[in-house]
Amino acid sequence: MNLTGDYETDASIDTASIPLDVLLATYASSVPEGFKGETELHATVKGPLKDKTKLEAHLTIPTLSATYQSLQIGAAGPIRADYSHSVVTLEPAEIRGTDTSIRMQGIFPLAGDASLTLTAQGTIDARIVRIFSPDVQSSGTVALDVRTSGSAKNPIVQGQVRLQNIAMATPDAPVSVDKLNGTLELTDDRVQIASLAGEVNGGQLSAGGSI
């Protein structure tokens, strides 16, 4: 790194396997007993730090996984992201786990008028929440198909989120949710509750409207 001018830089960082439980313990107040995980990263930065339009950076995460009891989640393959001309590009990536599969990719401009394109599709098993919050008792499935376009200043979000037999309870919460089914429609800057019904502490609940 030059310490004068535009701070021209050519740097890289490479790690071996990093235990996620140790990493989380550094920043979190507690780590669930029995939680295990690992990650690894390789990154490079090249160009003038004072002129981010000419800066290039590349990030590869070849390994990312976490397990807790019988639950598991992690990257199906290497996660790759690139930064060039003030644009972040996320290469197609997939997160898999216990009855979970989410596919993501996109382009996110940090400056200029480049188009924003982000997509996330797949299903999430609600039990996965217990990997990070063991006190939460959860079940059911969340299916999502979300697409973002427009620009970074004016993003347009469209898609759908479906809740399928969701149950959620925590020791500290006065109420528990069970058999929650519904569909949330995402349109621009609005979330439309197309349908939502379930049980709260054994009583029936239904909802509609928009946010």
Short mmCIF file of C-alpha atoms in Angstrom, two decimals:
data_model
loop_
_atom_site.label_atom_id
_atom_site.label_comp_id
_atom_site.label_asym_id
_atom_site.label_seq_id
_atom_site.Cartn_x
_atom_site.Cartn_y
_atom_site.Cartn_z
CA MET A 1 0.00 0.00 0.00
CA ASN A 2 1.33 3.40 -0.98
CA LEU A 3 0.98 5.90 1.85
CA THR A 4 0.82 8.86 -0.52
CA GLY A 5 -1.29 9.84 -3.52
CA ASP A 6 -4.40 7.69 -4.00
CA TYR A 7 -3.09 4.93 -1.70
CA GLU A 8 -2.51 2.41 -4.47
CA THR A 9 -3.01 -1.03 -2.93
CA ASP A 10 -2.44 -4.65 -3.85
CA ALA A 11 -3.44 -6.88 -0.92
CA SER A 12 -4.76 -10.36 -0.23
CA ILE A 13 -5.96 -12.41 2.71
CA ASP A 14 -6.23 -16.19 2.89
CA THR A 15 -7.35 -18.23 5.86
CA ALA A 16 -7.37 -21.88 6.75
CA SER A 17 -10.50 -23.37 8.31
CA ILE A 18 -12.01 -21.05 10.96
CA PRO A 19 -14.25 -22.65 13.66
CA LEU A 20 -17.55 -20.75 13.71
CA ASP A 21 -18.21 -21.55 17.36
CA VAL A 22 -14.97 -19.81 18.33
CA LEU A 23 -15.74 -16.89 15.99
CA LEU A 24 -19.25 -16.44 17.40
CA ALA A 25 -17.99 -16.66 20.98
CA THR A 26 -15.79 -13.63 20.25
CA TYR A 27 -18.78 -11.41 19.38
CA ALA A 28 -21.90 -13.11 20.83
CA SER A 29 -22.86 -13.25 24.50
CA SER A 30 -23.30 -17.03 24.30
CA VAL A 31 -22.97 -19.92 21.86
CA PRO A 32 -25.39 -22.89 22.01
CA GLU A 33 -23.80 -25.97 23.54
CA GLY A 34 -23.21 -28.48 20.78
CA PHE A 35 -23.06 -25.85 18.02
CA LYS A 36 -20.33 -26.57 15.47
CA GLY A 37 -19.36 -24.91 12.23
CA GLU A 38 -16.53 -23.78 10.03
CA THR A 39 -15.75 -21.32 7.29
CA GLU A 40 -12.81 -20.24 5.16
CA LEU A 41 -12.20 -17.18 3.03
CA HIS A 42 -9.87 -15.82 0.36
CA ALA A 43 -9.97 -12.18 -0.70
CA THR A 44 -7.97 -9.73 -2.81
CA VAL A 45 -8.06 -5.94 -3.18
CA LYS A 46 -6.29 -4.01 -5.91
CA GLY A 47 -6.38 -0.36 -6.93
CA PRO A 48 -6.45 3.13 -5.42
CA LEU A 49 -8.27 3.25 -2.07
CA LYS A 50 -9.16 6.92 -2.64
CA ASP A 51 -10.91 6.18 -5.94
CA LYS A 52 -13.39 3.34 -5.39
CA THR A 53 -14.50 3.48 -9.03
CA LYS A 54 -11.07 2.08 -9.99
CA LEU A 55 -10.86 -0.39 -7.12
CA GLU A 56 -11.28 -4.13 -7.68
CA ALA A 57 -11.95 -6.77 -5.02
CA HIS A 58 -12.74 -10.48 -5.10
CA LEU A 59 -14.05 -12.70 -2.30
CA THR A 60 -14.34 -16.49 -2.25
CA ILE A 61 -15.81 -18.48 0.63
CA PRO A 62 -15.11 -22.13 -0.29
CA THR A 63 -16.46 -23.52 2.98
CA LEU A 64 -19.40 -22.44 5.15
CA SER A 65 -21.32 -24.86 7.36
CA ALA A 66 -23.03 -25.03 10.74
CA THR A 67 -24.62 -27.88 12.72
CA TYR A 68 -26.60 -28.16 15.93
CA GLN A 69 -27.90 -31.51 17.11
CA SER A 70 -29.58 -33.07 14.03
CA LEU A 71 -29.89 -29.76 12.17
CA GLN A 72 -27.40 -28.51 9.59
CA ILE A 73 -26.99 -25.69 7.10
CA GLY A 74 -24.22 -24.53 4.80
CA ALA A 75 -23.12 -23.49 1.34
CA ALA A 76 -23.57 -26.14 -1.36
CA GLY A 77 -20.49 -24.81 -3.15
CA PRO A 78 -18.08 -21.88 -3.04
CA ILE A 79 -19.65 -18.45 -2.54
CA ARG A 80 -18.07 -15.85 -4.83
CA ALA A 81 -18.51 -12.08 -4.91
CA ASP A 82 -16.68 -9.49 -7.01
CA TYR A 83 -16.42 -5.70 -6.76
CA SER A 84 -15.51 -3.61 -9.79
CA HIS A 85 -16.48 -0.11 -11.00
CA SER A 86 -18.57 0.41 -7.83
CA VAL A 87 -20.66 -2.69 -8.52
CA VAL A 88 -20.89 -5.80 -6.30
CA THR A 89 -21.68 -9.01 -8.19
CA LEU A 90 -22.79 -12.09 -6.27
CA GLU A 91 -22.27 -15.20 -8.38
CA PRO A 92 -25.01 -17.87 -8.24
CA ALA A 93 -24.84 -19.54 -4.82
CA GLU A 94 -26.94 -22.05 -2.92
CA ILE A 95 -27.44 -22.55 0.80
CA ARG A 96 -28.57 -26.06 1.72
CA GLY A 97 -29.54 -27.60 5.01
CA THR A 98 -32.14 -29.64 6.82
CA ASP A 99 -35.07 -29.54 4.35
CA THR A 100 -33.70 -26.17 3.22
CA SER A 101 -32.45 -24.91 -0.13
CA ILE A 102 -32.02 -21.24 -1.04
CA ARG A 103 -30.53 -20.05 -4.35
CA MET A 104 -29.21 -16.49 -4.60
CA GLN A 105 -27.46 -14.28 -7.12
CA GLY A 106 -27.40 -10.65 -8.12
CA ILE A 107 -25.78 -7.37 -8.99
CA PHE A 108 -25.74 -4.49 -6.48
CA PRO A 109 -24.40 -1.08 -7.59
CA LEU A 110 -22.98 1.06 -4.79
CA ALA A 111 -22.82 4.16 -7.00
CA GLY A 112 -23.81 5.29 -10.47
CA ASP A 113 -26.88 4.27 -12.48
CA ALA A 114 -26.18 0.55 -12.97
CA SER A 115 -29.24 -1.69 -12.68
CA LEU A 116 -29.92 -3.57 -9.45
CA THR A 117 -30.69 -7.28 -9.88
CA LEU A 118 -31.05 -9.58 -6.88
CA THR A 119 -32.97 -12.87 -6.62
CA ALA A 120 -33.61 -15.36 -3.82
CA GLN A 121 -35.63 -18.53 -4.36
CA GLY A 122 -36.20 -21.70 -2.39
CA THR A 123 -37.52 -23.07 0.88
CA ILE A 124 -36.42 -22.74 4.50
CA ASP A 125 -37.23 -25.23 7.26
CA ALA A 126 -38.27 -23.20 10.31
CA ARG A 127 -36.39 -25.63 12.55
CA ILE A 128 -33.15 -24.08 11.23
CA VAL A 129 -33.81 -21.14 13.59
CA ARG A 130 -32.88 -23.42 16.48
CA ILE A 131 -29.28 -23.63 15.25
CA PHE A 132 -28.83 -20.01 16.36
CA SER A 133 -31.59 -19.82 19.04
CA PRO A 134 -31.91 -23.23 20.74
CA ASP A 135 -34.69 -21.99 23.08
CA VAL A 136 -37.01 -21.43 20.10
CA GLN A 137 -39.31 -24.33 19.33
CA SER A 138 -40.15 -24.07 15.64
CA SER A 139 -41.40 -26.12 12.72
CA GLY A 140 -42.93 -25.65 9.29
CA THR A 141 -41.65 -24.28 6.01
CA VAL A 142 -41.11 -20.83 4.50
CA ALA A 143 -41.06 -20.78 0.68
CA LEU A 144 -39.87 -17.65 -1.04
CA ASP A 145 -39.43 -16.27 -4.52
CA VAL A 146 -38.15 -12.70 -4.29
CA ARG A 147 -36.73 -10.51 -7.07
CA THR A 148 -35.29 -7.01 -6.80
CA SER A 149 -34.73 -4.65 -9.71
CA GLY A 150 -34.45 -0.90 -10.29
CA SER A 151 -31.53 0.97 -8.75
CA ALA A 152 -29.83 1.04 -5.36
CA LYS A 153 -31.56 4.35 -4.56
CA ASN A 154 -34.95 3.20 -5.84
CA PRO A 155 -35.16 -0.61 -5.53
CA ILE A 156 -38.23 -2.43 -6.78
CA VAL A 157 -39.00 -5.60 -4.81
CA GLN A 158 -41.42 -8.17 -6.14
CA GLY A 159 -42.19 -11.73 -5.20
CA GLN A 160 -43.99 -14.00 -2.81
CA VAL A 161 -43.40 -15.54 0.61
CA ARG A 162 -45.49 -18.56 1.63
CA LEU A 163 -45.81 -19.78 5.21
CA GLN A 164 -46.65 -23.48 5.49
CA ASN A 165 -47.69 -24.97 8.85
CA ILE A 166 -45.45 -22.65 10.84
CA ALA A 167 -45.24 -23.22 14.60
CA MET A 168 -43.20 -20.99 16.90
CA ALA A 169 -42.81 -20.82 20.67
CA THR A 170 -40.21 -19.55 23.13
CA PRO A 171 -40.02 -20.00 26.92
CA ASP A 172 -40.23 -16.23 27.50
CA ALA A 173 -43.11 -15.48 25.11
CA PRO A 174 -46.65 -15.36 26.58
CA VAL A 175 -48.18 -16.78 23.40
CA SER A 176 -47.29 -19.50 20.90
CA VAL A 177 -48.19 -19.76 17.23
CA ASP A 178 -49.24 -23.01 15.56
CA LYS A 179 -50.54 -24.17 12.17
CA LEU A 180 -49.82 -20.78 10.59
CA ASN A 181 -50.41 -20.76 6.84
CA GLY A 182 -50.47 -17.79 4.54
CA THR A 183 -49.12 -15.90 1.56
CA LEU A 184 -47.39 -12.53 1.55
CA GLU A 185 -47.18 -10.72 -1.79
CA LEU A 186 -44.27 -8.29 -2.22
CA THR A 187 -44.97 -5.47 -4.67
CA ASP A 188 -42.60 -2.50 -4.89
CA ASP A 189 -42.77 -0.85 -1.43
CA ARG A 190 -45.74 -2.83 -0.09
CA VAL A 191 -46.32 -6.20 1.58
CA GLN A 192 -49.82 -7.50 0.86
CA ILE A 193 -51.20 -10.20 3.16
CA ALA A 194 -53.09 -12.27 0.61
CA SER A 195 -54.10 -14.79 3.27
CA LEU A 196 -52.98 -15.63 6.79
CA ALA A 197 -54.57 -18.03 9.27
CA GLY A 198 -53.40 -20.08 12.21
CA GLU A 199 -53.73 -20.73 15.92
CA VAL A 200 -52.49 -18.62 18.83
CA ASN A 201 -52.54 -20.43 22.18
CA GLY A 202 -55.24 -22.70 20.76
CA GLY A 203 -57.45 -19.86 19.50
CA GLN A 204 -58.06 -19.14 15.83
CA LEU A 205 -56.32 -16.25 14.11
CA SER A 206 -56.79 -14.77 10.65
CA ALA A 207 -55.33 -11.61 9.18
CA GLY A 208 -55.35 -9.54 6.02
CA GLY A 209 -54.26 -6.14 4.79
CA SER A 210 -51.02 -4.54 3.70
CA ILE A 211 -47.91 -2.96 5.15
#
